[in-house]
Amino acid sequence: MTMKLRLWALALTGLTAVSPLAFAEDGQAAAPTRPPKSLKQVGDHWTPWEAPQPTPESYVIQRGDTLWDLAGKWLGDPHLWPQVWDQNRYILDSHWIYPGDPLAVPGKPNVVPPVVPPAAAEAQPPAGGQGEPTETAASTGRSSETPTPATPAMIQLADRHDLQCSGWVEEKREPSTLVIAGGEFEKSIQAGGDIVYLNQGRSQGISAGAEYLVVRPDHNVVHPATNEKLGTFMQRMGHVRVLCTQEETSTALVLGTCEGIAPGDELLPWMELSGPTIERIPPVDRCMEPSGLAQGWIVDGGADQLGSVAGGNVVATDLGSEAGVHPGSLLTLFRDNGDLPRLVLGQAVVLTVDGATSMAKVLHSSREVRLGDRAEVMQQ
């Protein structure tokens, strides 16, 4: 215990917290989040994040830095701090950055005027020159049929990590009886490539080759507006495949993990999730009118219980199947602003729908999106 306290004290000496007041706007301060618990020493500093290797262009975080201040320095507007965060997605909570970790510096936004063809271009002579004959289909033997337009490329809105390492809100908690019983080696957590043991075997119908999703009940989800309990947030932890079975136990291989798997984690039948695609993402701006479709709330910040998020984060909303949403539905994120026009914050896409709730990935945001902000169906 003494050693743990000593390590924690050392970690705190290297911590730079983004002040909750740093994100204040319109007189309101964002609520601070809990500091990460699993700190590790990397080189000469402590950090909870899996930071990439720095490049010659990287900026090394200094004591006292905040994303707010760095956005003001690099982009000329501290309100653009989500753009700095979006370039450094290894930081899972924007309120906590650590001296010694590297940051990729985003480029300054550019406004490019539309290119308007000169009016005189319409009066230019044919390519063959003044008075010279031009090729025709008859003279070349080529078909004059209009070519079939190419199929437009579809935009992938979510990657495998977004889908398999997020979670869902389970309205009525029903614990699984199939759980991780232990590991082949004496480790408190298991990772990809490790061998784990399950608490059921042939007698319970487990067979070799079966694959399971490893899940963990993480926290209660309470509606930010009504204080009603919506359910339990279930975090996806990893993926295992049964290698062989015994009468009352099974031996399985960990195919991959989102976080460390531990004894007691539950298992559910594996189901491959497909990411939503779209031909074109509709634009979002501050002047857009409400769509007239269902509106709801951002009710949870995921397993890390983030109080504020930006592009790339996955959040829970109270827009479920009754609201007409499905995987691929687009949401407009906004904040009520009293008698003034609403503040349009960004856009999200629904990844999964579970009863009365859904999980959505924030595609982009002009400013931080907070727990309790609103979500409106933009396109079903």
Coordinates of C-alpha atoms in Angstrom, one line a residue:
M1 CA 0.0 0.0 0.0
T2 CA 2.8 2.4 0.9
M3 CA 4.5 1.7 -2.5
K4 CA 1.2 2.4 -4.3
L5 CA 0.8 5.8 -2.5
R6 CA 4.4 6.7 -3.3
L7 CA 3.9 5.9 -7.0
W8 CA 0.7 7.9 -7.1
A9 CA 2.4 10.9 -5.5
L10 CA 5.2 10.7 -8.0
A11 CA 2.6 10.6 -10.8
L12 CA 0.8 13.6 -9.6
T13 CA 4.1 15.7 -9.7
G14 CA 4.2 15.1 -13.4
L15 CA 0.5 15.9 -14.1
T16 CA -0.9 18.8 -16.0
A17 CA -4.6 19.1 -15.7
V18 CA -6.6 21.1 -18.2
S19 CA -8.5 23.4 -15.9
P20 CA -12.3 23.1 -16.2
L21 CA -12.4 26.9 -16.4
A22 CA -10.2 26.7 -19.5
F23 CA -13.2 25.3 -21.5
A24 CA -15.7 27.9 -20.1
E25 CA -17.9 29.5 -22.7
D26 CA -20.9 31.7 -22.3
G27 CA -20.2 31.9 -18.6
Q28 CA -20.5 28.1 -18.0
A29 CA -17.6 25.9 -17.0
A30 CA -17.3 22.3 -18.1
A31 CA -17.4 19.8 -15.3
P32 CA -14.0 18.2 -14.5
T33 CA -13.5 14.5 -14.9
R34 CA -11.8 12.0 -12.7
P35 CA -8.0 11.7 -13.3
P36 CA -6.9 8.5 -14.9
K37 CA -5.8 5.8 -12.5
S38 CA -3.5 3.6 -14.4
L39 CA -0.3 5.6 -14.7
K40 CA 2.9 4.2 -16.0
Q41 CA 6.4 5.6 -16.4
V42 CA 7.5 6.2 -20.0
G43 CA 11.1 7.5 -20.2
D44 CA 11.4 10.3 -17.7
H45 CA 7.7 11.1 -17.2
W46 CA 4.4 9.5 -16.0
T47 CA 1.4 9.1 -18.2
P48 CA -1.7 7.0 -18.5
W49 CA -1.9 7.3 -22.3
E50 CA -0.4 5.1 -25.0
A51 CA 1.4 8.0 -26.7
P52 CA 2.9 7.5 -30.2
Q53 CA 6.6 8.0 -30.8
P54 CA 7.4 11.7 -31.2
T55 CA 8.4 13.0 -34.6
P56 CA 10.7 16.0 -35.4
E57 CA 7.5 18.1 -35.9
S58 CA 5.9 17.0 -32.5
Y59 CA 5.5 19.4 -29.6
V60 CA 6.4 18.0 -26.2
I61 CA 3.9 19.0 -23.5
Q62 CA 5.3 21.3 -20.9
R63 CA 4.1 21.8 -17.3
G64 CA 1.2 24.3 -17.3
D65 CA 0.1 23.6 -20.9
T66 CA -3.6 23.2 -21.7
L67 CA -5.3 22.3 -25.0
W68 CA -7.2 25.6 -24.6
D69 CA -4.0 27.6 -24.4
L70 CA -2.2 25.6 -27.2
A71 CA -5.2 26.1 -29.5
G72 CA -5.0 29.8 -28.9
K73 CA -1.3 29.8 -29.7
W74 CA -1.4 27.5 -32.7
L75 CA -4.8 28.2 -34.3
G76 CA -5.4 31.8 -33.1
D77 CA -8.6 30.8 -31.2
P78 CA -8.7 28.8 -27.9
H79 CA -12.3 27.7 -28.8
L80 CA -10.7 25.5 -31.5
W81 CA -9.1 23.2 -28.9
P82 CA -11.1 20.2 -30.1
Q83 CA -9.0 20.4 -33.3
V84 CA -5.8 19.9 -31.3
W85 CA -7.4 17.0 -29.5
D86 CA -8.7 15.5 -32.7
Q87 CA -5.1 15.3 -34.0
N88 CA -4.0 13.5 -30.8
R89 CA -6.6 10.8 -30.2
Y90 CA -4.4 8.8 -27.9
I91 CA -5.5 11.3 -25.2
L92 CA -8.7 9.7 -24.1
D93 CA -9.8 12.6 -21.8
S94 CA -9.1 16.1 -22.9
H95 CA -9.0 17.4 -19.3
W96 CA -5.8 15.5 -18.5
I97 CA -2.6 16.0 -20.5
Y98 CA 0.9 15.1 -19.2
P99 CA 4.3 16.8 -19.4
G100 CA 6.6 14.8 -21.6
D101 CA 3.9 13.4 -23.9
P102 CA 4.1 14.5 -27.6
L103 CA 1.4 16.4 -29.5
A104 CA 0.9 16.6 -33.2
V105 CA 0.4 20.3 -34.1
P106 CA -2.7 20.8 -36.4
G107 CA -2.3 23.2 -39.3
K108 CA -4.1 26.5 -39.3
P109 CA -7.5 26.3 -40.9
N110 CA -7.6 27.8 -44.4
V111 CA -10.6 29.4 -46.2
V112 CA -10.3 28.7 -49.9
P113 CA -12.6 30.8 -52.1
P114 CA -14.6 28.9 -54.7
V115 CA -13.0 28.8 -58.2
V116 CA -15.3 30.5 -60.7
P117 CA -14.5 29.8 -64.4
P118 CA -13.9 32.9 -66.4
A119 CA -16.9 33.9 -68.4
A120 CA -14.8 34.2 -71.5
A121 CA -14.1 30.5 -71.4
E122 CA -17.5 29.8 -72.8
A123 CA -16.5 31.7 -76.0
Q124 CA -13.2 29.8 -76.6
P125 CA -12.9 28.1 -80.0
P126 CA -13.0 24.3 -80.3
A127 CA -9.9 22.4 -79.3
G128 CA -9.0 21.9 -83.0
G129 CA -8.5 25.6 -83.6
Q130 CA -10.3 28.2 -85.6
G131 CA -11.8 26.8 -88.8
E132 CA -10.2 23.3 -88.3
P133 CA -12.4 20.2 -88.3
T134 CA -12.9 18.4 -85.0
E135 CA -13.3 14.7 -84.4
T136 CA -16.8 13.2 -84.4
A137 CA -18.0 9.8 -83.5
A138 CA -18.6 9.0 -87.2
S139 CA -15.0 9.9 -88.2
T140 CA -13.3 8.1 -85.3
G141 CA -15.5 5.0 -85.1
R142 CA -15.9 5.5 -81.3
S143 CA -19.4 5.1 -79.8
S144 CA -21.3 8.3 -79.0
E145 CA -23.1 6.7 -76.1
T146 CA -22.9 8.5 -72.8
P147 CA -20.6 6.5 -70.5
T148 CA -22.1 4.9 -67.4
P149 CA -21.3 7.1 -64.4
A150 CA -19.0 5.5 -61.9
T151 CA -20.5 4.3 -58.6
P152 CA -19.7 7.0 -56.0
A153 CA -17.2 6.0 -53.3
M154 CA -18.8 5.3 -49.9
I155 CA -17.4 7.0 -46.9
Q156 CA -16.7 4.7 -43.9
L157 CA -17.8 6.5 -40.8
A158 CA -16.5 4.1 -38.1
D159 CA -13.6 1.8 -37.8
R160 CA -13.4 -1.6 -36.0
H161 CA -12.2 0.0 -32.7
D162 CA -15.2 2.3 -32.7
L163 CA -17.5 -0.7 -33.0
Q164 CA -15.9 -3.4 -31.0
C165 CA -14.4 -1.3 -28.2
S166 CA -17.3 0.9 -27.3
G167 CA -20.2 -0.4 -25.3
W168 CA -24.0 0.0 -24.8
V169 CA -26.6 0.8 -22.2
E170 CA -28.3 -2.3 -20.9
E171 CA -31.7 -1.3 -19.6
K172 CA -32.4 -4.4 -17.5
R173 CA -29.2 -5.9 -16.3
E174 CA -29.0 -9.7 -16.8
P175 CA -25.6 -11.0 -15.7
S176 CA -24.1 -13.8 -17.9
T177 CA -23.3 -17.0 -16.1
L178 CA -20.3 -17.6 -18.4
V179 CA -17.3 -15.7 -17.1
I180 CA -13.5 -15.5 -17.3
A181 CA -12.3 -17.8 -14.4
G182 CA -8.6 -17.1 -14.7
G183 CA -5.5 -17.1 -16.9
E184 CA -2.7 -19.5 -17.8
F185 CA -0.1 -17.2 -16.3
E186 CA -0.2 -15.4 -13.0
K187 CA -1.2 -12.0 -14.3
S188 CA -4.0 -9.8 -12.9
I189 CA -5.1 -8.9 -16.5
Q190 CA -4.9 -10.7 -19.8
A191 CA -4.1 -9.3 -23.3
G192 CA -4.2 -10.5 -26.9
G193 CA -2.4 -13.8 -27.4
D194 CA -2.9 -14.9 -23.7
I195 CA -4.7 -18.1 -22.7
V196 CA -7.7 -17.8 -20.3
Y197 CA -10.0 -20.3 -18.7
L198 CA -13.8 -20.1 -18.7
N199 CA -16.0 -21.4 -15.9
Q200 CA -18.1 -23.6 -18.1
G201 CA -17.3 -26.6 -20.4
R202 CA -18.9 -29.5 -22.2
S203 CA -21.5 -30.0 -19.6
Q204 CA -22.9 -26.5 -20.2
G205 CA -22.7 -26.8 -24.0
I206 CA -19.5 -25.0 -24.7
S207 CA -17.7 -26.3 -27.8
A208 CA -14.3 -25.7 -29.3
G209 CA -14.2 -23.0 -31.9
A210 CA -17.0 -20.9 -30.3
E211 CA -16.2 -17.2 -30.1
Y212 CA -17.3 -14.8 -27.4
L213 CA -17.4 -11.1 -26.6
V214 CA -15.9 -10.2 -23.3
V215 CA -17.9 -7.5 -21.5
R216 CA -17.8 -5.7 -18.1
P217 CA -20.6 -3.8 -16.3
D218 CA -19.0 -0.4 -15.8
H219 CA -21.4 2.1 -14.2
N220 CA -25.0 3.2 -13.9
V221 CA -26.2 5.6 -16.6
V222 CA -28.4 8.4 -15.2
H223 CA -30.3 10.8 -17.5
P224 CA -28.7 14.2 -17.1
A225 CA -32.1 16.0 -17.4
T226 CA -34.5 13.7 -15.6
N227 CA -32.1 11.9 -13.2
E228 CA -33.8 8.7 -14.2
K229 CA -31.6 5.6 -14.3
L230 CA -31.5 4.4 -17.9
G231 CA -29.5 1.2 -17.2
T232 CA -26.0 -0.1 -16.9
F233 CA -23.1 0.8 -19.2
M234 CA -21.6 -2.4 -20.6
Q235 CA -18.1 -2.0 -21.8
R236 CA -16.7 -4.3 -24.6
M237 CA -13.4 -5.6 -23.3
G238 CA -12.2 -8.1 -25.9
H239 CA -12.7 -11.2 -28.1
V240 CA -11.9 -14.9 -27.2
R241 CA -12.1 -18.2 -29.1
V242 CA -12.4 -21.5 -27.3
L243 CA -9.5 -23.9 -28.1
C244 CA -10.7 -26.9 -26.2
T245 CA -13.2 -27.9 -23.5
Q246 CA -13.2 -29.9 -20.4
E247 CA -16.2 -31.2 -18.5
E248 CA -16.7 -28.1 -16.4
T249 CA -14.2 -25.6 -17.8
S250 CA -12.9 -24.4 -21.2
T251 CA -9.5 -23.1 -22.5
A252 CA -9.7 -20.1 -24.7
L253 CA -7.3 -17.8 -26.7
V254 CA -7.6 -14.1 -26.4
L255 CA -7.9 -12.8 -30.0
G256 CA -7.8 -9.2 -29.1
T257 CA -8.5 -6.7 -26.3
C258 CA -9.7 -3.2 -25.9
E259 CA -8.6 -3.1 -22.2
G260 CA -7.1 -5.8 -20.0
I261 CA -9.4 -8.8 -19.4
A262 CA -9.7 -9.9 -15.8
P263 CA -11.4 -12.8 -13.9
G264 CA -15.1 -12.1 -13.5
D265 CA -15.5 -10.5 -16.9
E266 CA -18.6 -11.8 -18.6
L267 CA -18.9 -13.5 -22.0
L268 CA -21.6 -13.2 -24.6
P269 CA -21.9 -14.8 -28.0
W270 CA -19.6 -13.0 -30.5
M271 CA -21.4 -10.9 -33.1
E272 CA -19.5 -9.1 -35.9
L273 CA -20.6 -5.4 -36.2
S274 CA -20.4 -3.6 -39.5
G275 CA -19.6 0.1 -39.7
P276 CA -22.1 2.5 -41.3
T277 CA -21.2 4.0 -44.7
I278 CA -22.6 7.0 -46.5
E279 CA -22.2 8.5 -49.9
R280 CA -22.0 12.1 -48.7
I281 CA -22.0 13.7 -45.3
P282 CA -24.5 16.6 -45.2
P283 CA -22.9 19.9 -44.1
V284 CA -23.6 21.3 -40.6
D285 CA -23.5 25.0 -39.8
R286 CA -24.7 27.4 -37.1
C287 CA -27.5 28.7 -39.3
M288 CA -29.2 25.3 -40.1
E289 CA -32.8 25.0 -39.0
P290 CA -34.1 22.1 -36.8
S291 CA -34.9 19.1 -38.9
G292 CA -38.3 18.5 -37.2
L293 CA -37.2 14.9 -36.4
A294 CA -36.8 13.3 -33.0
Q295 CA -34.6 15.1 -30.4
G296 CA -32.9 13.7 -27.4
W297 CA -29.9 14.0 -25.1
I298 CA -26.3 12.9 -24.8
V299 CA -26.6 10.8 -21.6
D300 CA -23.2 9.2 -21.1
G301 CA -19.6 9.6 -22.0
G302 CA -18.7 5.9 -22.3
A303 CA -16.5 3.7 -20.0
D304 CA -14.3 6.6 -19.1
Q305 CA -17.4 8.7 -18.1
L306 CA -16.1 11.7 -20.1
G307 CA -17.8 14.9 -19.3
S308 CA -16.8 16.5 -22.6
V309 CA -16.0 15.0 -25.9
A310 CA -15.0 16.0 -29.4
G311 CA -14.6 14.3 -32.9
G312 CA -13.7 10.6 -32.6
N313 CA -15.4 9.9 -29.2
V314 CA -18.3 7.5 -28.9
V315 CA -21.2 8.6 -26.6
A316 CA -24.6 7.3 -25.5
T317 CA -27.9 9.1 -26.4
D318 CA -31.5 8.5 -25.4
L319 CA -32.5 8.3 -29.0
G320 CA -33.5 4.6 -29.5
S321 CA -35.6 2.5 -31.9
E322 CA -38.8 4.4 -31.0
A323 CA -37.1 7.6 -32.2
G324 CA -36.7 5.9 -35.6
V325 CA -32.9 5.8 -35.5
H326 CA -30.8 2.9 -36.8
P327 CA -27.1 2.3 -37.4
G328 CA -26.0 5.0 -39.9
S329 CA -28.5 7.7 -38.8
L330 CA -26.9 11.1 -38.7
L331 CA -27.4 13.4 -35.6
T332 CA -26.9 17.1 -35.2
L333 CA -25.4 17.9 -31.8
F334 CA -26.5 21.2 -30.3
R335 CA -26.9 23.1 -27.0
D336 CA -30.0 24.9 -25.8
N337 CA -29.3 28.7 -25.6
G338 CA -32.4 30.1 -23.9
D339 CA -34.2 32.6 -26.0
L340 CA -31.2 32.9 -28.4
P341 CA -30.5 30.6 -31.4
R342 CA -29.3 27.2 -30.4
L343 CA -25.6 26.5 -30.5
V344 CA -24.8 24.0 -33.2
L345 CA -21.9 21.9 -31.9
G346 CA -21.3 19.2 -34.5
Q347 CA -22.4 16.0 -36.0
A348 CA -22.5 12.3 -35.0
V349 CA -23.5 9.0 -36.6
V350 CA -25.4 6.2 -34.8
L351 CA -23.3 3.0 -34.5
T352 CA -25.7 0.7 -32.6
V353 CA -29.2 0.9 -31.2
D354 CA -30.2 -0.9 -28.0
G355 CA -33.9 -0.4 -27.1
A356 CA -34.4 3.2 -25.8
T357 CA -30.7 4.2 -26.3
S358 CA -28.1 4.3 -28.9
M359 CA -24.3 4.7 -29.2
A360 CA -23.1 7.4 -31.6
K361 CA -19.7 8.5 -32.8
V362 CA -19.0 12.2 -32.9
L363 CA -17.8 12.8 -36.4
H364 CA -16.7 16.4 -35.9
S365 CA -17.3 19.3 -33.5
S366 CA -16.7 23.0 -33.6
R367 CA -16.3 23.1 -29.8
E368 CA -16.5 20.7 -26.9
V369 CA -19.7 18.6 -26.6
R370 CA -20.8 18.0 -23.0
L371 CA -22.9 15.5 -21.2
G372 CA -26.4 16.9 -21.2
D373 CA -26.1 18.5 -24.7
R374 CA -28.8 17.7 -27.2
A375 CA -28.9 15.4 -30.2
E376 CA -31.4 15.8 -33.1
V377 CA -32.0 13.3 -35.8
M378 CA -30.7 15.0 -39.0
Q379 CA -31.0 12.1 -41.4
Q380 CA -32.6 8.7 -40.7

